[in-house]
PDB file of C-alpha atoms and ligand atoms in Angstrom:
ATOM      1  CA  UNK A   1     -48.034-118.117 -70.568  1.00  0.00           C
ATOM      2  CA  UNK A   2     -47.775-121.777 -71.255  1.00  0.00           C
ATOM      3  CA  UNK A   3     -45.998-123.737 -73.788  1.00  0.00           C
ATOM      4  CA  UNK A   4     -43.663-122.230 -75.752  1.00  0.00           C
ATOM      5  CA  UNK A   5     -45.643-118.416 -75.916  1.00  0.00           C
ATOM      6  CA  UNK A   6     -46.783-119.378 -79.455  1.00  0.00           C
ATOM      7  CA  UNK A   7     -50.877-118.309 -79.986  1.00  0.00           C
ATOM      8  CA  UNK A   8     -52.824-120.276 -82.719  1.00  0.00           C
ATOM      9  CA  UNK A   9     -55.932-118.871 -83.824  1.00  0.00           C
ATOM     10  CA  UNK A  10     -58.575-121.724 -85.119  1.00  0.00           C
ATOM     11  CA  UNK A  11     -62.098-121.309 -86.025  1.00  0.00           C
ATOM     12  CA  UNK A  12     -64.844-121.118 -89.064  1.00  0.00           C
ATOM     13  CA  UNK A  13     -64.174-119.094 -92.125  1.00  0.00           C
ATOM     14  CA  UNK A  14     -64.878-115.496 -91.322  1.00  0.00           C
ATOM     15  CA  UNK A  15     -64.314-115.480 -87.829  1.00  0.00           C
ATOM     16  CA  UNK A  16     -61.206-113.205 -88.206  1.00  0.00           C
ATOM     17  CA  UNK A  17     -58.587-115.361 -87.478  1.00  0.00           C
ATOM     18  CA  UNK A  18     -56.336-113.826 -90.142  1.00  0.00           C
ATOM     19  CA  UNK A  19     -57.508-109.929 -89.057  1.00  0.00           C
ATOM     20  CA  UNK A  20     -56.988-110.513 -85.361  1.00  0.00           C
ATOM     21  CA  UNK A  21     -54.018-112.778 -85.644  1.00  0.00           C
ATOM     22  CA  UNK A  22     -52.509-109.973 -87.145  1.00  0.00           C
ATOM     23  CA  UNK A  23     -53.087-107.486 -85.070  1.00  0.00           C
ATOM     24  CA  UNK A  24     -52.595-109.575 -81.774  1.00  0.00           C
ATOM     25  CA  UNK A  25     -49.645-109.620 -82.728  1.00  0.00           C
ATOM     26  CA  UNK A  26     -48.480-106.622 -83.418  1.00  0.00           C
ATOM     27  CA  UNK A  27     -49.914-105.555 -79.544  1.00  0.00           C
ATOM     28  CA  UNK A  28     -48.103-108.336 -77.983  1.00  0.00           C
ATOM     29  CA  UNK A  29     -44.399-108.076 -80.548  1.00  0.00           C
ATOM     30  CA  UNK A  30     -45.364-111.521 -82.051  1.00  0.00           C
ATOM     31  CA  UNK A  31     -44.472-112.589 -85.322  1.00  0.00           C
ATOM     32  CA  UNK A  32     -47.452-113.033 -87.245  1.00  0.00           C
ATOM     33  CA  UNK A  33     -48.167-115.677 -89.997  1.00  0.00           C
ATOM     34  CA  UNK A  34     -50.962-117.100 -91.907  1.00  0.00           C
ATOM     35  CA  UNK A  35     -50.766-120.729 -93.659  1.00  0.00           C
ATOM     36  CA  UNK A  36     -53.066-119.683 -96.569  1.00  0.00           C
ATOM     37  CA  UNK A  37     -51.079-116.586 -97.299  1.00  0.00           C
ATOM     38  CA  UNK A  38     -47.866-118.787 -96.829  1.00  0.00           C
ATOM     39  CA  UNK A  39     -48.935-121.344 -99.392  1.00  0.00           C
ATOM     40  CA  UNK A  40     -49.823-118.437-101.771  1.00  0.00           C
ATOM     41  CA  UNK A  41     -46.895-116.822-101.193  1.00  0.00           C
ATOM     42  CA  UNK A  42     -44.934-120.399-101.859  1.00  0.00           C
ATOM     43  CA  UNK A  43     -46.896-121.998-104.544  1.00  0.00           C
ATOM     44  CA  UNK A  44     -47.361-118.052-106.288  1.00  0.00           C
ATOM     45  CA  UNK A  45     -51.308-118.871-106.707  1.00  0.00           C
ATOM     46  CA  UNK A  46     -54.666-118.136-104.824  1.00  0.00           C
ATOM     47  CA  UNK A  47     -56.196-120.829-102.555  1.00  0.00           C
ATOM     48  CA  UNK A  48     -59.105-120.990-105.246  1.00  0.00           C
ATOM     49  CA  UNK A  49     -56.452-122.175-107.404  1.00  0.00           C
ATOM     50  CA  UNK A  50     -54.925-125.208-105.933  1.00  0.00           C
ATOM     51  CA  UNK A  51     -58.020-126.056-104.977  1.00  0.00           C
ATOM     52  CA  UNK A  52     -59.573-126.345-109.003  1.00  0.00           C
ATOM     53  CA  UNK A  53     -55.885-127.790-109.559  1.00  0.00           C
ATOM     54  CA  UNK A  54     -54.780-130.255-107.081  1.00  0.00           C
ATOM     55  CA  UNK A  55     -58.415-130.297-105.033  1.00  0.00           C
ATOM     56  CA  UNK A  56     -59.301-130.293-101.558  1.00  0.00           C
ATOM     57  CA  UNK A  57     -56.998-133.242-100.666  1.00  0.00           C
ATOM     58  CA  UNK A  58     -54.051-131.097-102.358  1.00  0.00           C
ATOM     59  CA  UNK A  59     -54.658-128.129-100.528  1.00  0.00           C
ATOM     60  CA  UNK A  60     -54.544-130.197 -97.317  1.00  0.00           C
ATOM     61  CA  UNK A  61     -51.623-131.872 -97.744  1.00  0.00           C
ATOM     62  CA  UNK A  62     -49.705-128.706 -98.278  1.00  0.00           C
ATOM     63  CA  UNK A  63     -51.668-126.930 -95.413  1.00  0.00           C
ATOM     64  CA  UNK A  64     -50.439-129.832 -94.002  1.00  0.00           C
ATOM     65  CA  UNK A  65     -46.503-129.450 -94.830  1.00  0.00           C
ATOM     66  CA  UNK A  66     -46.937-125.458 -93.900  1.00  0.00           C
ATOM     67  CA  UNK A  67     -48.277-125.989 -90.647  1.00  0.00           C
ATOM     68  CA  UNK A  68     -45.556-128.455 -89.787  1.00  0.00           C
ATOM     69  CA  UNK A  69     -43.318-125.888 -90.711  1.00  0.00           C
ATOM     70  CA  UNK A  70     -44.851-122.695 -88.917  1.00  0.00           C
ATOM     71  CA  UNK A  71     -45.459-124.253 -85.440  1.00  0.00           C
ATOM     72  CA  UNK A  72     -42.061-124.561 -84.655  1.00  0.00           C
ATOM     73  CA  UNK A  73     -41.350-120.871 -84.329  1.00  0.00           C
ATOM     74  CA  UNK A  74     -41.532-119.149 -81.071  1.00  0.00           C
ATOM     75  CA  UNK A  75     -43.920-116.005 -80.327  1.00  0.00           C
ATOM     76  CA  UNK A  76     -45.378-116.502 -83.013  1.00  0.00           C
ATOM     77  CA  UNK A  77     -49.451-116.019 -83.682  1.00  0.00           C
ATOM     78  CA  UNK A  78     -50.522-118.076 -86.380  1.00  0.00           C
ATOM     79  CA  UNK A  79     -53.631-117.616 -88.331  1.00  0.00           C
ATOM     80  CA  UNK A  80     -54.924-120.808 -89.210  1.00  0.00           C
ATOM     81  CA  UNK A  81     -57.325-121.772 -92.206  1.00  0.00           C
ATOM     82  CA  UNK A  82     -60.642-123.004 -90.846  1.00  0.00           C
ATOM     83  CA  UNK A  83     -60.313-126.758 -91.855  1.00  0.00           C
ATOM     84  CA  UNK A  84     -56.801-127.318 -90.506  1.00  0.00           C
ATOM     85  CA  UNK A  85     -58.263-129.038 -87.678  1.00  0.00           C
ATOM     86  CA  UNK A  86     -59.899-132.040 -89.373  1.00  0.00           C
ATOM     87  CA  UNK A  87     -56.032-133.484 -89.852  1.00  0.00           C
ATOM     88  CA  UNK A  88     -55.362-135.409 -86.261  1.00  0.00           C
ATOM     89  CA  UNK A  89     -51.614-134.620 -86.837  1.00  0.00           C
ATOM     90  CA  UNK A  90     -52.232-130.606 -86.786  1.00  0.00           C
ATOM     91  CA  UNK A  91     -54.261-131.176 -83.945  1.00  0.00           C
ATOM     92  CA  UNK A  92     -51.959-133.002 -82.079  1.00  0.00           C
ATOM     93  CA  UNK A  93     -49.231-130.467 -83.038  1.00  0.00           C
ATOM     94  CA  UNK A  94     -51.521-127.392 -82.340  1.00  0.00           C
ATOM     95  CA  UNK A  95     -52.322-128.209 -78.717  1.00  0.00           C
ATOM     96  CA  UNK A  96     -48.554-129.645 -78.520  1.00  0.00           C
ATOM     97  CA  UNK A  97     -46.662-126.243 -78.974  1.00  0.00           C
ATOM     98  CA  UNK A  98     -49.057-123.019 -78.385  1.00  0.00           C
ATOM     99  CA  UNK A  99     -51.775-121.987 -76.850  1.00  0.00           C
ATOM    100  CA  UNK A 100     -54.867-122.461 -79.235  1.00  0.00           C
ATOM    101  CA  UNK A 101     -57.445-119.917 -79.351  1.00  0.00           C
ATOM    102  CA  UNK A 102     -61.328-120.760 -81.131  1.00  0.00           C
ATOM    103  CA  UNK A 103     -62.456-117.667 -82.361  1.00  0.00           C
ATOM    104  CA  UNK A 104     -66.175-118.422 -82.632  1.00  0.00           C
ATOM    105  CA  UNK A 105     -69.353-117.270 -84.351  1.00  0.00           C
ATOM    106  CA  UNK A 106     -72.581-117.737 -85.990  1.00  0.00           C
ATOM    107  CA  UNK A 107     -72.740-119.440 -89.786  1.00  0.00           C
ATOM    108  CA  UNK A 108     -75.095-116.138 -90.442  1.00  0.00           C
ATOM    109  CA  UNK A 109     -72.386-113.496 -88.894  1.00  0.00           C
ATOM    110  CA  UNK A 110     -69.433-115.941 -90.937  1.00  0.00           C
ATOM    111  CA  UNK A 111     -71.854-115.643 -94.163  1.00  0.00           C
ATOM    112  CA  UNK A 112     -72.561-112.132 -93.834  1.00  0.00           C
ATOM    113  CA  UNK A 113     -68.316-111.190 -93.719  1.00  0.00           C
ATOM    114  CA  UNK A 114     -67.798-113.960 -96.603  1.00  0.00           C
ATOM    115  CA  UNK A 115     -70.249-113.301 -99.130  1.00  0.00           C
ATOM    116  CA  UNK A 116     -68.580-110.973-101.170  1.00  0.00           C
ATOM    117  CA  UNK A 117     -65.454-112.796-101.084  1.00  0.00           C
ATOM    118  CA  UNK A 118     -64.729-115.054-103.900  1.00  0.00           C
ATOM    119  CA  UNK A 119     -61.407-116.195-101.993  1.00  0.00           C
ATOM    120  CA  UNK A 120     -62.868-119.264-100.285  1.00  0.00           C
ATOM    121  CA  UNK A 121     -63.864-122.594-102.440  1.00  0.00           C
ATOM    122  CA  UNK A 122     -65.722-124.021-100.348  1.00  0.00           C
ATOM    123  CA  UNK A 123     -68.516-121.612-100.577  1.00  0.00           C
ATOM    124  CA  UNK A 124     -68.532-121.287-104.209  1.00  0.00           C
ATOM    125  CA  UNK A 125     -71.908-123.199-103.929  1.00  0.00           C
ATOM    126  CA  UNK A 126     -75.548-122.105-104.819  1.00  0.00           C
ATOM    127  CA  UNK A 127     -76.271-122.090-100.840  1.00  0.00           C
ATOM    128  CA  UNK A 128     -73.105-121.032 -98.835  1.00  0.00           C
ATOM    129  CA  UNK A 129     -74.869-120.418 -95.798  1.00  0.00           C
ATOM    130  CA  UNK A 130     -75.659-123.842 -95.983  1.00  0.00           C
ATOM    131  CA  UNK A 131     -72.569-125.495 -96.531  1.00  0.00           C
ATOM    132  CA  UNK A 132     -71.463-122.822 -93.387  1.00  0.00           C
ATOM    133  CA  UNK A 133     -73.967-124.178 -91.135  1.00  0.00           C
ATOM    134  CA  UNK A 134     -72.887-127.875 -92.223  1.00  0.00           C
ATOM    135  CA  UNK A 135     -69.025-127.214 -91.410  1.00  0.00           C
ATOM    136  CA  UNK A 136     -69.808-125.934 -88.431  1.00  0.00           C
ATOM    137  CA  UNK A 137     -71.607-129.016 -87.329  1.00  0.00           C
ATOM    138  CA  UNK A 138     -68.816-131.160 -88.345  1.00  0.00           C
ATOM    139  CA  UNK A 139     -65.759-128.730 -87.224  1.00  0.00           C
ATOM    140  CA  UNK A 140     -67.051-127.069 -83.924  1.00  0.00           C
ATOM    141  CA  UNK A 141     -66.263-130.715 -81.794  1.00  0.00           C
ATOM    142  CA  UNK A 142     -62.805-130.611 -83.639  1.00  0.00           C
ATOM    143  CA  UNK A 143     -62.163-126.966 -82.384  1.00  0.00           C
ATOM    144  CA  UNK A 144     -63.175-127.111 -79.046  1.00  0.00           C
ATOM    145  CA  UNK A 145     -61.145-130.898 -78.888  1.00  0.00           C
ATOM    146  CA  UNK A 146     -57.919-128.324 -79.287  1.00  0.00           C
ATOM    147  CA  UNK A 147     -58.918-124.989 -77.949  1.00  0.00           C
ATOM    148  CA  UNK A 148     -57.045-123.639 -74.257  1.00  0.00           C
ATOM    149  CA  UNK A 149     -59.805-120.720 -75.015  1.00  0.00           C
ATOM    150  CA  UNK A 150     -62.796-119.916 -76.600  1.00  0.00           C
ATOM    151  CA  UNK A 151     -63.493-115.941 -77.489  1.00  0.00           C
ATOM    152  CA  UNK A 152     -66.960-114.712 -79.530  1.00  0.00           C
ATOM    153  CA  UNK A 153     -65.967-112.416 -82.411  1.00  0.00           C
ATOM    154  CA  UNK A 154     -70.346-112.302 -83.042  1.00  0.00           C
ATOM    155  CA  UNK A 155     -71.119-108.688 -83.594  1.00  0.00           C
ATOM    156  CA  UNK A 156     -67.916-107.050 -81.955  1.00  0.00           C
ATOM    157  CA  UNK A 157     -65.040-104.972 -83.094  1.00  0.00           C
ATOM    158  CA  UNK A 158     -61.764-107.092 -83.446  1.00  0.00           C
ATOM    159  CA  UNK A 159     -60.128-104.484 -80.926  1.00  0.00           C
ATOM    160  CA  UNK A 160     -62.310-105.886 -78.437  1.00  0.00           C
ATOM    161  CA  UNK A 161     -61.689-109.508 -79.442  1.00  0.00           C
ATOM    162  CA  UNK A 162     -57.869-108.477 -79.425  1.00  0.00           C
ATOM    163  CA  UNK A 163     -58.097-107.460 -75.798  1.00  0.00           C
ATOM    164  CA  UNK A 164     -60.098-110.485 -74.628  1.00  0.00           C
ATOM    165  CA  UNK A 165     -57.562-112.638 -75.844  1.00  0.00           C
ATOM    166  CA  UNK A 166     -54.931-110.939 -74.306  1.00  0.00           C
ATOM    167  CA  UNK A 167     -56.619-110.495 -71.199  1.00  0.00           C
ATOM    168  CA  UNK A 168     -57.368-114.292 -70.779  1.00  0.00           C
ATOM    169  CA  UNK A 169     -53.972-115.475 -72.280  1.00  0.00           C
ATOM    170  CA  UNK A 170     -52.066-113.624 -69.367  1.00  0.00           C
ATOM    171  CA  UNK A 171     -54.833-113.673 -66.597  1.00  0.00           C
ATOM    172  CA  UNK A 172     -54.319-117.073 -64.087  1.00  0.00           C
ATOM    173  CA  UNK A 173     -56.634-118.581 -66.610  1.00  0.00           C
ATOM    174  CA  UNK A 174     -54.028-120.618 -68.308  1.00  0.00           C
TER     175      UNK A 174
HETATM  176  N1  ADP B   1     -64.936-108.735 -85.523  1.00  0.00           N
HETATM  177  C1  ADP B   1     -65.160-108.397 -86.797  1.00  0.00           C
HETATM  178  N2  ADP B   1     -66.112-107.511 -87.079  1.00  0.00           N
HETATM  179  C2  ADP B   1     -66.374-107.171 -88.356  1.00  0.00           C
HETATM  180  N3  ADP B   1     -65.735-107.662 -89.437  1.00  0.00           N
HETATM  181  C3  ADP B   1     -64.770-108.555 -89.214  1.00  0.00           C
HETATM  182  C4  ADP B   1     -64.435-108.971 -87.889  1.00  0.00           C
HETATM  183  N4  ADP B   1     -63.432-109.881 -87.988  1.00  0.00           N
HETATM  184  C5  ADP B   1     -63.179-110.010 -89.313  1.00  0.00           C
HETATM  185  N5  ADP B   1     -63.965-109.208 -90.040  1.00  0.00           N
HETATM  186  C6  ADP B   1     -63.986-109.103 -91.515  1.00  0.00           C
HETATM  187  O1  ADP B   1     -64.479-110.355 -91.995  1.00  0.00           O
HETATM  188  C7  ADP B   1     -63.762-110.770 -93.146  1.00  0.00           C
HETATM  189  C8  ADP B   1     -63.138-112.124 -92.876  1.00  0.00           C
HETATM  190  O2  ADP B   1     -62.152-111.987 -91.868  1.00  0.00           O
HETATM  191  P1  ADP B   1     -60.859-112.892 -91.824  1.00  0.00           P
HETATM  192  O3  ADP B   1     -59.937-112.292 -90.823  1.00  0.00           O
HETATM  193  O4  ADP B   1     -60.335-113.134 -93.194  1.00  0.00           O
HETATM  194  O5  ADP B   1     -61.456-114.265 -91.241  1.00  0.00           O
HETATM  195  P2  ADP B   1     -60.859-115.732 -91.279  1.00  0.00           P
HETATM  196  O6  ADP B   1     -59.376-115.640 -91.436  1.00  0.00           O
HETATM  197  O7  ADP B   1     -61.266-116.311 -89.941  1.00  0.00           O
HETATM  198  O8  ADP B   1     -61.559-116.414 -92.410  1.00  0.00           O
HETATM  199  C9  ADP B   1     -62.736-109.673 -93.439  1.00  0.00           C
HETATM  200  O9  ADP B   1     -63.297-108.818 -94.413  1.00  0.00           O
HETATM  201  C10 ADP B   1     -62.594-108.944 -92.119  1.00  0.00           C
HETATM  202  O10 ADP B   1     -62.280-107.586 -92.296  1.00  0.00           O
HETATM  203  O1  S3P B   2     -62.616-123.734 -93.864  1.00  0.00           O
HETATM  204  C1  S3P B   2     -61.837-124.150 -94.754  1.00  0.00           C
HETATM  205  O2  S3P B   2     -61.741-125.361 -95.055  1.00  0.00           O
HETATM  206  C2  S3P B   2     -60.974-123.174 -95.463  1.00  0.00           C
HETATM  207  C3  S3P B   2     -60.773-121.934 -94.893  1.00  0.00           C
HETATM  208  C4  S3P B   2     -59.956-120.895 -95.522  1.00  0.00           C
HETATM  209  O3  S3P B   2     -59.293-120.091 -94.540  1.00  0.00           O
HETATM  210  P1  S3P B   2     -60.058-119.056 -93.564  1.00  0.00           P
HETATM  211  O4  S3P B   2     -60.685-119.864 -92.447  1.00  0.00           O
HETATM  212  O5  S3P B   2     -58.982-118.163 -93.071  1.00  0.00           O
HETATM  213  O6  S3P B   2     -61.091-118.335 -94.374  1.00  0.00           O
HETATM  214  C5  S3P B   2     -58.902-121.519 -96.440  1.00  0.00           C
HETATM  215  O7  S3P B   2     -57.945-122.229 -95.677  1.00  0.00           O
HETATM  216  C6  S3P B   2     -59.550-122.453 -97.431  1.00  0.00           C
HETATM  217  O8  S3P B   2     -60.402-121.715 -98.277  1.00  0.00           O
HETATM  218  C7  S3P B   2     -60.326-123.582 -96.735  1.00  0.00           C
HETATM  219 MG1   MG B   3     -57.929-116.496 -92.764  1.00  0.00          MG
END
């Protein structure tokens, strides 16, 4: 495996970065962490929070500060939150020290795991699937820019995500 063994999941809200990161890790003996769980953790509020606080630009400049923080570990997979990518600086630091992994799928299949989830901001809206498909327009050139690999989570089981990834990661591929 290439630079540094560290595996950084990117992708849309509701993909299941933060499900598989977890438990890729545990199959592989990586430490796992999440930056939205490690701001709430720090800061002692919910995302939804700092965002009605401090706003979007807030929660990115800490997202910011964690992520700065989290990819220098080693074996570590990290969960990232589905806009970290529009910040050139993660970018540059996410392809610098891991392997980065898009874990794609449809706006419907992302609306269909979100919508009872009051958790994300972003689609507190009137149309969410909307705003879904308009992130996705705007994000998907920013996560294949940084992605080593791109896996479909559309209508599987995160077991058989899990495997793919680990299949790829230490198959020639890489
Ligand atoms: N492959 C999958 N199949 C079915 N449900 C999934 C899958 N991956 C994630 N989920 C569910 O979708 C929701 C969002 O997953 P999550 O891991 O929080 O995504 P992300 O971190 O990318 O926003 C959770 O309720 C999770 O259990
Ligand atoms: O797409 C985004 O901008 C966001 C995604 C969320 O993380 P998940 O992708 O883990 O849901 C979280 O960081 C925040 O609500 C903003
Ligand atoms: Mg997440």
């Amino acid at each position: 495996m290439i630079r540094a063994q560290n595996i950084f999941l990117v992708g849309p809200m509701g993909a299941g970065k933060s499900t598989i990161g977890r438990q890729l890790a545990e199959v592989l003996s990586y430490e796992f962490k999440d930056s939205d769980q490690e701001i709430q953790r720090r800061t002692g509020v919910d995302i939804p929070t700092i965002f009605e606080f401090e706003g979007e630009a807030g929660f990115r400049d800490r997202e910011r500060q964690i992520l700065e923080e989290l990819i220098q570990g080693e074996r570590i997979v990290l969960a990232t939150g589905g806009g970290a990518v529009l910040r050139p600086e993660n970018r540059q630091d996410l392809t610098a020290r891991g392997v980065v992994v898009y874990l794609h799928c449809s706006p419907e299949q992302q609306y269909a795991r979100t919508a009872r989830d009051r958790s994300r901001p972003l689609l507190d809206t009137s149309d969410p699937l909307l705003r879904l498909r308009e992130l996705m327009a705007e994000r998907d050139p920013l996560y294949r820019q940084v992605a080593d690999l791109v896996v479909s989570t559309e209508r599987r089981g995160t077991a058989s995500v899990v495997k793919e990834i680990r299949r790829r990661i230490e198959s020639a591929e890489l």
